[in-house]
Short mmCIF file of C-alpha atoms (C1' of nucleotides) in Angstrom, two decimals:
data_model
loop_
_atom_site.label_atom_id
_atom_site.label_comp_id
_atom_site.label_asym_id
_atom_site.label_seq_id
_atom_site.Cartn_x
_atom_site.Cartn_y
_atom_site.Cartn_z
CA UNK A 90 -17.05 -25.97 -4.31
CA UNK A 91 -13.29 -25.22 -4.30
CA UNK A 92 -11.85 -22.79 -1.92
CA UNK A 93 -8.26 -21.15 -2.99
CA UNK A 94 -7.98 -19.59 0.28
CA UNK A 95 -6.72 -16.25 -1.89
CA UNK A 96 -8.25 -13.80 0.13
CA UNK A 97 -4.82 -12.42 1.40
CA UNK A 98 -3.74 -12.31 -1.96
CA UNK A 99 -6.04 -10.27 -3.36
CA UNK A 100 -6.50 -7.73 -0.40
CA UNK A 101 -2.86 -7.54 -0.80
CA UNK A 102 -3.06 -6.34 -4.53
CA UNK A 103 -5.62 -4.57 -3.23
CA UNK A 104 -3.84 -2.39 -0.78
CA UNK A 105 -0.64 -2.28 -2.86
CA UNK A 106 -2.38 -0.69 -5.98
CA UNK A 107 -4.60 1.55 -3.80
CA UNK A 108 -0.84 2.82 -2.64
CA UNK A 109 -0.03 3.46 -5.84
CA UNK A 110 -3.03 5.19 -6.67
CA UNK A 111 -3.07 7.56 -3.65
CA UNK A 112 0.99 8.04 -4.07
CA UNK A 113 -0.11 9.02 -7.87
CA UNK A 114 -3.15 11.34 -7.15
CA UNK A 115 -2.20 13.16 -3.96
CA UNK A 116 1.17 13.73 -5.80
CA UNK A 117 0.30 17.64 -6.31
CA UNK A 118 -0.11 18.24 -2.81
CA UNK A 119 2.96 16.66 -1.62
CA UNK A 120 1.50 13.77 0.81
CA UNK A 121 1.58 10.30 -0.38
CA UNK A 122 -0.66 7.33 0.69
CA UNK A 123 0.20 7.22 4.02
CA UNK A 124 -1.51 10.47 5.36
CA UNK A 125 -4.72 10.49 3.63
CA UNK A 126 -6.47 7.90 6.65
CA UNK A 127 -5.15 10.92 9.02
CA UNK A 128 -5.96 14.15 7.52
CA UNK A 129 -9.29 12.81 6.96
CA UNK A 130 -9.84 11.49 10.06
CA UNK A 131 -8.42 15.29 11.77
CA UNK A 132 -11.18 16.97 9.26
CA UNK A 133 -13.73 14.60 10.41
CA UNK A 134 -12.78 15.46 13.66
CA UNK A 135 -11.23 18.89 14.70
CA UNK A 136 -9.54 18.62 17.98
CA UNK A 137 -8.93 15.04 17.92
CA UNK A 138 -5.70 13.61 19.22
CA UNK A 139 -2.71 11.20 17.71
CA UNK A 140 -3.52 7.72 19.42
CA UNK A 141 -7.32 8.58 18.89
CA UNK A 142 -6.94 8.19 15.37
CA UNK A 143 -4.31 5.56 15.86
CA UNK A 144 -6.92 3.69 17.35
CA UNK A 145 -9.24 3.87 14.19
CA UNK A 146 -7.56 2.79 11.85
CA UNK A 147 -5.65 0.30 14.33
CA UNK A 148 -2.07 2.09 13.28
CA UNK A 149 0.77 1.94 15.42
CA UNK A 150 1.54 5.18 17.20
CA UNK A 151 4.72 5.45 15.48
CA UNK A 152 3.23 4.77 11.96
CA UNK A 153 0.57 7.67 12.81
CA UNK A 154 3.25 10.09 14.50
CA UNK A 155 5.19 10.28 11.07
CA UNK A 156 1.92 10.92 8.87
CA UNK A 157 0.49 13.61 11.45
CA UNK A 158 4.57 15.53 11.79
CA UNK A 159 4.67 15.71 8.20
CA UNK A 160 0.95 17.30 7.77
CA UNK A 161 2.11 19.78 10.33
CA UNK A 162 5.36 20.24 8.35
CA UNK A 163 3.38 21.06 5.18
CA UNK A 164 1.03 23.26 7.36
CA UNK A 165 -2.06 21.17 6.54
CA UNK A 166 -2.49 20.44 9.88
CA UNK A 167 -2.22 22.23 13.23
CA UNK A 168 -1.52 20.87 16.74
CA UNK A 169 -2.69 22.88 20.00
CA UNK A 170 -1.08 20.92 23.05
CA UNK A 171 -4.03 20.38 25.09
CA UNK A 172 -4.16 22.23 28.31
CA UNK A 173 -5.77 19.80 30.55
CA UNK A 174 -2.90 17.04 29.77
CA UNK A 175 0.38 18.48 28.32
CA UNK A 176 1.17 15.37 27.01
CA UNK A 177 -1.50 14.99 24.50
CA UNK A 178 -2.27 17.53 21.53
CA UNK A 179 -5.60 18.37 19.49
CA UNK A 180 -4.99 18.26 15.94
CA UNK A 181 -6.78 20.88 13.85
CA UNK A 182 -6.65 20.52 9.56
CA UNK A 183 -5.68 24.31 8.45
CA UNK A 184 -7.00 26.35 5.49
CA UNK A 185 -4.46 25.35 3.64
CA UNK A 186 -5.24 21.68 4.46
CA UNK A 187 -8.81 21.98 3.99
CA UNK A 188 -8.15 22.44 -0.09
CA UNK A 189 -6.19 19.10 0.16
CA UNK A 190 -9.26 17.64 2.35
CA UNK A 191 -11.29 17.61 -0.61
CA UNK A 192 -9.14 16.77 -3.17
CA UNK A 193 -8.16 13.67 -0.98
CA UNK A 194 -12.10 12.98 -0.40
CA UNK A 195 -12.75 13.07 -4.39
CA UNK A 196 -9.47 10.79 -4.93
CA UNK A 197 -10.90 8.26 -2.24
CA UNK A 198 -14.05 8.37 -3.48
CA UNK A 199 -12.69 7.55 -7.16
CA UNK A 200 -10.52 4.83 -5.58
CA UNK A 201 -13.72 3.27 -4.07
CA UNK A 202 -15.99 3.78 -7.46
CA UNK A 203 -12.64 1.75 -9.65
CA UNK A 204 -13.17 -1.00 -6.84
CA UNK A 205 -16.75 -1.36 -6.67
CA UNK A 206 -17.28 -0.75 -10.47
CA UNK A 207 -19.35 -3.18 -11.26
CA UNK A 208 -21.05 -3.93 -7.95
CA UNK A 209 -24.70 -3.03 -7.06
CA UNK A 210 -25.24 -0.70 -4.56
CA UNK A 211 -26.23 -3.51 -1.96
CA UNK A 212 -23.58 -5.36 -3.11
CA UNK A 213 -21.37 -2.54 -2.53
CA UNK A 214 -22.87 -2.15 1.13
CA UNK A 215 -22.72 -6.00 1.81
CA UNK A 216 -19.00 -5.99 0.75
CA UNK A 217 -18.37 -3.16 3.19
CA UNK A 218 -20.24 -4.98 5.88
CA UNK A 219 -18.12 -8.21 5.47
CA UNK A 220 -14.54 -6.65 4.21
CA UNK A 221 -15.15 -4.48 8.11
CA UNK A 222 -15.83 -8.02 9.88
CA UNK A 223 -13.31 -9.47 8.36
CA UNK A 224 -10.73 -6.97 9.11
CA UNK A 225 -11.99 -6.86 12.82
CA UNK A 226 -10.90 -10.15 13.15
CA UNK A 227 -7.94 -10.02 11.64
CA UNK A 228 -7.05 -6.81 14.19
CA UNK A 229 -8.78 -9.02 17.00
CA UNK A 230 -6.67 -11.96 16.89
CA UNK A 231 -3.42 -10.07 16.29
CA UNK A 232 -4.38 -7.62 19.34
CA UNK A 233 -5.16 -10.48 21.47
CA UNK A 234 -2.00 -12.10 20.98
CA UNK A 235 -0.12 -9.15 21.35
CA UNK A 236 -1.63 -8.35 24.94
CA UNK A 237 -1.39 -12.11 25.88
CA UNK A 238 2.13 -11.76 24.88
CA UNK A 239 2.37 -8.62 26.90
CA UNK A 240 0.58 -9.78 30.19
CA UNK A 241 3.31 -12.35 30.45
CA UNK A 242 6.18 -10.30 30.96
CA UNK B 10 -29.00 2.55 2.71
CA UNK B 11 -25.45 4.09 3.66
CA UNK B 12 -21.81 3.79 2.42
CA UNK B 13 -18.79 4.38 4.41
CA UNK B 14 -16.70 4.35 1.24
CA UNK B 15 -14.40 2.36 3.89
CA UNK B 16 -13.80 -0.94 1.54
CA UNK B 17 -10.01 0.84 1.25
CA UNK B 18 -9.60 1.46 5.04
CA UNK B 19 -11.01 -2.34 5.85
CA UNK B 20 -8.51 -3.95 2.72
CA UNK B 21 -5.68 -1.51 5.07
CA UNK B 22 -6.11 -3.30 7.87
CA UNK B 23 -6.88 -6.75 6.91
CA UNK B 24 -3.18 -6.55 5.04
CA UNK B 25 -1.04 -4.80 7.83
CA UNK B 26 -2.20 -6.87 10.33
CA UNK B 27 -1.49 -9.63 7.94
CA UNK B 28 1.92 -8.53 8.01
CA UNK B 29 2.09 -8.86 11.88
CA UNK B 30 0.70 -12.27 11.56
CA UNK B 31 3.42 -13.86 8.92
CA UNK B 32 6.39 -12.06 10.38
CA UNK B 33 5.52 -13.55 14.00
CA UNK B 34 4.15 -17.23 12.32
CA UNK B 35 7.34 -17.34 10.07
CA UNK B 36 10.47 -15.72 12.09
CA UNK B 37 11.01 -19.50 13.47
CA UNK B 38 12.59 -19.93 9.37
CA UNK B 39 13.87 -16.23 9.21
CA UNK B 40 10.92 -15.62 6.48
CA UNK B 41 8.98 -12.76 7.01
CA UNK B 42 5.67 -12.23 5.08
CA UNK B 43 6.88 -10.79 2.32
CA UNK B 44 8.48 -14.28 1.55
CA UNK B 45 5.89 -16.36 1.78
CA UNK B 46 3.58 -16.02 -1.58
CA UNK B 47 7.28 -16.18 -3.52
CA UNK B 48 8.06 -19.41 -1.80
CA UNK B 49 4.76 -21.04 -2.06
CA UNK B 50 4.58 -20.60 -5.76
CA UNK B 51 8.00 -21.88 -6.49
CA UNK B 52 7.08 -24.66 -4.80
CA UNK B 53 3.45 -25.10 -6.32
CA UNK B 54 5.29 -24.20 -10.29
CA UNK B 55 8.65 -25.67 -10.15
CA UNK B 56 11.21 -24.74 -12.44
CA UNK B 57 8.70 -20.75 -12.66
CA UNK B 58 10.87 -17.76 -13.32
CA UNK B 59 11.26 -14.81 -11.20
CA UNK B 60 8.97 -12.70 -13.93
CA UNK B 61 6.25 -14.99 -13.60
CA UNK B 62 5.85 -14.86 -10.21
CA UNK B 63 5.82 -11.27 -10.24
CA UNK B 64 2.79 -11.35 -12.55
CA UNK B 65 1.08 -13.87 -10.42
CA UNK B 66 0.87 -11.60 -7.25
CA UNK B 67 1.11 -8.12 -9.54
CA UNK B 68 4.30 -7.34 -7.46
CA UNK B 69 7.17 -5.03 -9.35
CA UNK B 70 10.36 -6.97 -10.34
CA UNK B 71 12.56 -5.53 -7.62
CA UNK B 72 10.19 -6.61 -4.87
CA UNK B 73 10.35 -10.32 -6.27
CA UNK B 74 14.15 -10.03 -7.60
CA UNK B 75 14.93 -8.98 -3.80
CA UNK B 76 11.99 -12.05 -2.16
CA UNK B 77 13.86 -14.71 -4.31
CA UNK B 78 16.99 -13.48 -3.20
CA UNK B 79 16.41 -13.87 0.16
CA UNK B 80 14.56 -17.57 0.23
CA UNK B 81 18.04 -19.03 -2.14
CA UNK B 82 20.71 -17.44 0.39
CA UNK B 83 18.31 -19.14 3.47
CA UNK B 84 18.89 -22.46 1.00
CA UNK B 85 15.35 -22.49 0.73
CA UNK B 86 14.77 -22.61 -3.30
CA UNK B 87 17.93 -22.89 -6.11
CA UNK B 88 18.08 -21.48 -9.44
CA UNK B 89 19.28 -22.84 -12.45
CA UNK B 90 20.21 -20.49 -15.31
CA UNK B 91 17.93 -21.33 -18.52
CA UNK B 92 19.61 -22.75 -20.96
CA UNK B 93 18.08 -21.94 -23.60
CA UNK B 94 17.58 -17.70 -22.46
CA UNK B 95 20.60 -17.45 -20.07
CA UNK B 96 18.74 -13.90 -18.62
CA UNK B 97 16.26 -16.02 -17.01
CA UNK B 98 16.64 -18.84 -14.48
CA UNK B 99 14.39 -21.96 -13.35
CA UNK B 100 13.81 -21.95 -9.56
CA UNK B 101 13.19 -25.06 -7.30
CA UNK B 102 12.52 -25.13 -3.88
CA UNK B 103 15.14 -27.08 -1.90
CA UNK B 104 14.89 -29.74 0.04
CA UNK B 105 15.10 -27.58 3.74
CA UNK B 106 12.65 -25.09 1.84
CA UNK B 107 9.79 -27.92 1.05
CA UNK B 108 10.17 -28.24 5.32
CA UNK B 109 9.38 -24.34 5.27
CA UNK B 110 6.78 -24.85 2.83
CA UNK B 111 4.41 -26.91 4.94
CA UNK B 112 4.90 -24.67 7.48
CA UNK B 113 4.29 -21.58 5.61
CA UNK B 114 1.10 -23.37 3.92
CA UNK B 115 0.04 -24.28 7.40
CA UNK B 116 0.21 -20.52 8.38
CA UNK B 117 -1.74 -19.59 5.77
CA UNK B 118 -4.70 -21.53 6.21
CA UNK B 119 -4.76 -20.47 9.76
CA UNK B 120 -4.86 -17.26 8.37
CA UNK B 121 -7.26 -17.35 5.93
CA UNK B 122 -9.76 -19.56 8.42
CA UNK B 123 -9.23 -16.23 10.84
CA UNK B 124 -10.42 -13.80 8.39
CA UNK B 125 -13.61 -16.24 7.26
CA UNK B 126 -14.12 -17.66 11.28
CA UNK B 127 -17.68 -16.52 11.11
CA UNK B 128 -18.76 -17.07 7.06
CA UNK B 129 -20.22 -20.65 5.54
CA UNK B 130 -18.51 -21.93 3.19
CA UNK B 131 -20.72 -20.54 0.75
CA UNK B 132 -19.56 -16.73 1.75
CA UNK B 133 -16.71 -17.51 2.16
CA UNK B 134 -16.02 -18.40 -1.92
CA UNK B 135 -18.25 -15.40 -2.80
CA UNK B 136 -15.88 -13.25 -0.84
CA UNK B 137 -12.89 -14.80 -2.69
CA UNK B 138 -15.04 -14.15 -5.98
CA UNK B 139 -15.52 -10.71 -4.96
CA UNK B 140 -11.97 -9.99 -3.91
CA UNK B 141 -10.79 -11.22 -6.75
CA UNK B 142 -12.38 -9.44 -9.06
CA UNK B 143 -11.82 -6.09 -6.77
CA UNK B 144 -8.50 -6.83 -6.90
CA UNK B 145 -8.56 -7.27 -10.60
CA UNK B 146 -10.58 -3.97 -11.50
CA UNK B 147 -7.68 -2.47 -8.94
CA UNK B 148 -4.53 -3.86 -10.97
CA UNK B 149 -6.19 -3.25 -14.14
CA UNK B 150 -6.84 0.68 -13.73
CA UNK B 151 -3.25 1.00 -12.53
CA UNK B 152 -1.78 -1.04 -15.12
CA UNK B 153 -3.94 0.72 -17.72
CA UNK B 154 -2.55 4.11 -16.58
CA UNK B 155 1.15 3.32 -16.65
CA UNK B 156 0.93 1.46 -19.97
CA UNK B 157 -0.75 4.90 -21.04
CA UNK B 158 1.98 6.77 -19.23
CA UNK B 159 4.60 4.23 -21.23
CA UNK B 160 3.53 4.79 -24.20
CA UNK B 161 3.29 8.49 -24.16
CA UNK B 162 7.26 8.44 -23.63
"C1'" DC C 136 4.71 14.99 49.12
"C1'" DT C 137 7.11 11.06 46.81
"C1'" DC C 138 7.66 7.27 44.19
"C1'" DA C 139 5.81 3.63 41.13
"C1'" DT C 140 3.18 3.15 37.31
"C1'" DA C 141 0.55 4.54 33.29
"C1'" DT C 142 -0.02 7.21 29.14
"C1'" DA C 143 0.96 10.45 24.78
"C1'" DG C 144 4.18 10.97 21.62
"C1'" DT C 145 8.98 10.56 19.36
"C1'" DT C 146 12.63 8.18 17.27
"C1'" DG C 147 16.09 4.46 15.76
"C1'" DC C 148 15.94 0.39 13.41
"C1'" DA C 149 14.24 -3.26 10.37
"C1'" DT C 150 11.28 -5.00 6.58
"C1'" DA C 151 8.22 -4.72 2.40
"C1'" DT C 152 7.44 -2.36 -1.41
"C1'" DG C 153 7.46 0.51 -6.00
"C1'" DC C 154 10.08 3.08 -9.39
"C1'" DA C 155 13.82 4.06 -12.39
"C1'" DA C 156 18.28 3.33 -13.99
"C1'" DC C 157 21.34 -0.13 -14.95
"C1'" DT C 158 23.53 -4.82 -16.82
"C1'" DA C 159 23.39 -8.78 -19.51
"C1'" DT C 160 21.33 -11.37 -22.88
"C1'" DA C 161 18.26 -12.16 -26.91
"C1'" DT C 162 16.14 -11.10 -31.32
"C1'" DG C 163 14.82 -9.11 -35.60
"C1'" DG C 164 15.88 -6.30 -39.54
"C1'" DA C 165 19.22 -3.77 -42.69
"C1'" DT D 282 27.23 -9.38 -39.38
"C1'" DC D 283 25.80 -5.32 -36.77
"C1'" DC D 284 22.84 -2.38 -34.53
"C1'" DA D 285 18.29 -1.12 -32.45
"C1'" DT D 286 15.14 -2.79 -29.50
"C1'" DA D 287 13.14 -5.91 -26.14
"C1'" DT D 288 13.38 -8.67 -22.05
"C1'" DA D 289 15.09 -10.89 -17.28
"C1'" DG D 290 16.95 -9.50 -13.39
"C1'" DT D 291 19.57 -6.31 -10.03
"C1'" DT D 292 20.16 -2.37 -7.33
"C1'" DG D 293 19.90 2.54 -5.36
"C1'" DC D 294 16.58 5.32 -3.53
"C1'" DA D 295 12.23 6.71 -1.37
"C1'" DT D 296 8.02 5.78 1.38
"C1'" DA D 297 4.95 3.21 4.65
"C1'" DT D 298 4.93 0.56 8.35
"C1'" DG D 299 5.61 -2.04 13.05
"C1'" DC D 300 8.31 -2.63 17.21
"C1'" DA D 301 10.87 -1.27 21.13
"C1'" DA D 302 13.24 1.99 23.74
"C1'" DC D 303 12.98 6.51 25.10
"C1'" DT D 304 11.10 11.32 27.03
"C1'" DA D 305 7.78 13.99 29.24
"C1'" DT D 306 3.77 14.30 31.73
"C1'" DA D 307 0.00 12.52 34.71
"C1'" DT D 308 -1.97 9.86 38.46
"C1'" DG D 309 -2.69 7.03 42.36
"C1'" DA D 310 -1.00 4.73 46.67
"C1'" DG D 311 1.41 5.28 50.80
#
DNA sequence: CTCATATAGTTGCATATGCAACTATATGGA
DNA sequence: TCCATATAGTTGCATATGCAACTATATGAG
C-alpha cells in the first residue's frame, strides 16, 4: 500500500476551484467567495458578533473584518453596536441580504452535490466526519504554535 | 443521519492553515507555500516545463509563470530555453535548490502526518482516494464550464 | 479613581491566486 | 512564402487572506 502523501494537494484544488465557483455564482449579487462563510454564518445567527464568527471558521479577524464591511457596504448586512460593550457589534443579515442568503445556500449546496457526486450518503457523512478532524488538527497544531510562540514574548 | 454540507468549510481550513504552516516551515529559504509544490516537481520531473506543472496542480499559468520565477531568481531551479520550441524552457533544480528540496519534502511529510495523526494507514490512503477524486469531480466541473464558456466566444 | 492589561475591530502591508490581455514563437494551409 | 491560428510564458489587475500595529473601549488591581 503506497501512500503519496497528496492530501494537501488535492484539498488545495479543492479550495481553489470552490473559489472559482463561488466567485462565478455569487457574481450577480456582487460578493465573491470570500463572504459567503459570513453572511451565512450572520443568517444562522442574527445578532452574532465579528470574532464570533471569526472563531468558526478559524479566520483571522482581519480576513473576517473585510468580508463583514463590505456586506454592510452592499446593505446585506446590518451592524447594531452592542450596548452592553461599545466595542463589539451584533451583526444582523437585511432584507435585502436575505434574497442573497438563499441564493448563496442553493450555490453551496450545488458546490457540495459536484463534490460528493458520486459518494453514498454515508460516505458523504463519513467524509464530513474525517475532512472536520482533519481540519481540527490542522487549526490545532497551527494555534498551538502560535500561542507557544506568543507566551514567549 | 445528518449533513452539515461543511466538506467546503473543512477543505477552507485544512488549506489556509496550510498556508500558515509552509510560510513559517519555509521562510528559513525565503519560500513561502506557494513555492513549494512548483519546486518539488521540478525536482521530481527534471527538465518539466512551466505548462506542465501547471496542469499537475490545476494552477493558472500566471500563478506558476510568477512560482517559477521566484524559485530561479532565489538560484533555486535554472531554465534552459528548448531548443527545439524556443517558447518553452526545460527547468532543473539547482544545486542550492536540491538543499531546499529536502527540506521542503521534509515539511511536507510533517504536514501530511499532522492532518492523518489519528487515521491507520488504511484511512489514511482511502482519504487520499477520496480527495482525489473530490478534487477531480471539482476541477472537472470548472474546467467543463470554461471550455463551454471558450467555445461559445 | 487611576493605571495596566485585555479585548473588539480596523487598517497597512505582504503573499497567493485567477483572469485577461499581451508578446514571442510555432505550425498548417493557401 | 505568407497569413491565420495555436501555444508557452509574462504581466497588470483584482480578490482573499494572514500578520502586526493601531484605536477605542472595558475591566481589574491597587
Amino acid at each position: 500500500m503506497k501512500l503519496k502523501n497528496s492530501i494537501n494537494k488535492q484539498a488545495s484544488i479543492i479550495y481553489r476551484n470552490s473559489h472559482i465557483f463561488f466567485d462565478h455564482e455569487l457574481a450577480p449579487y456582487q460578493i465573491g467567495s470570500g463572504q459567503q462563510f459570513f453572511l451565512l454564518r450572520i443568517f444562522e445567527f442574527p445578532g452574532i458578533s465579528a470574532l464570533e464568527i471569526a472563531k468558526m471558521g478559524h479566520y483571522d479577524k482581519g480576513t473576517c473584518a473585510r468580508a463583514i464591511a463590505k456586506l454592510c457596504e452592499l446593505g446585506y448586512v446590518t451592524r447594531v453596536v452592542c450596548d452592553e460593550d461599545k466595542r463589539s457589534s451584533q451583526l444582523f443579515v437585511s432584507e435585502q441580504g436575505a434574497f442573497v442568503v438563499k441564493q448563496t445556500q442553493v450555490v453551496l449546496k450545488k458546490w457540495n452535490d459536484i463534490l460528493c457526486q458520486d459518494l453514498s450518503l454515508a460516505q458523504q457523512k463519513q467524509m464530513e466526519e474525517q475532512l472536520t478532524n482533519m481540519a481540527n488538527r490542522a487549526f490545532s497544531y497551527i494555534n498551538k504554535r502560535k500561542q507557544e510562540n506568543h507566551a514567549e514574548k
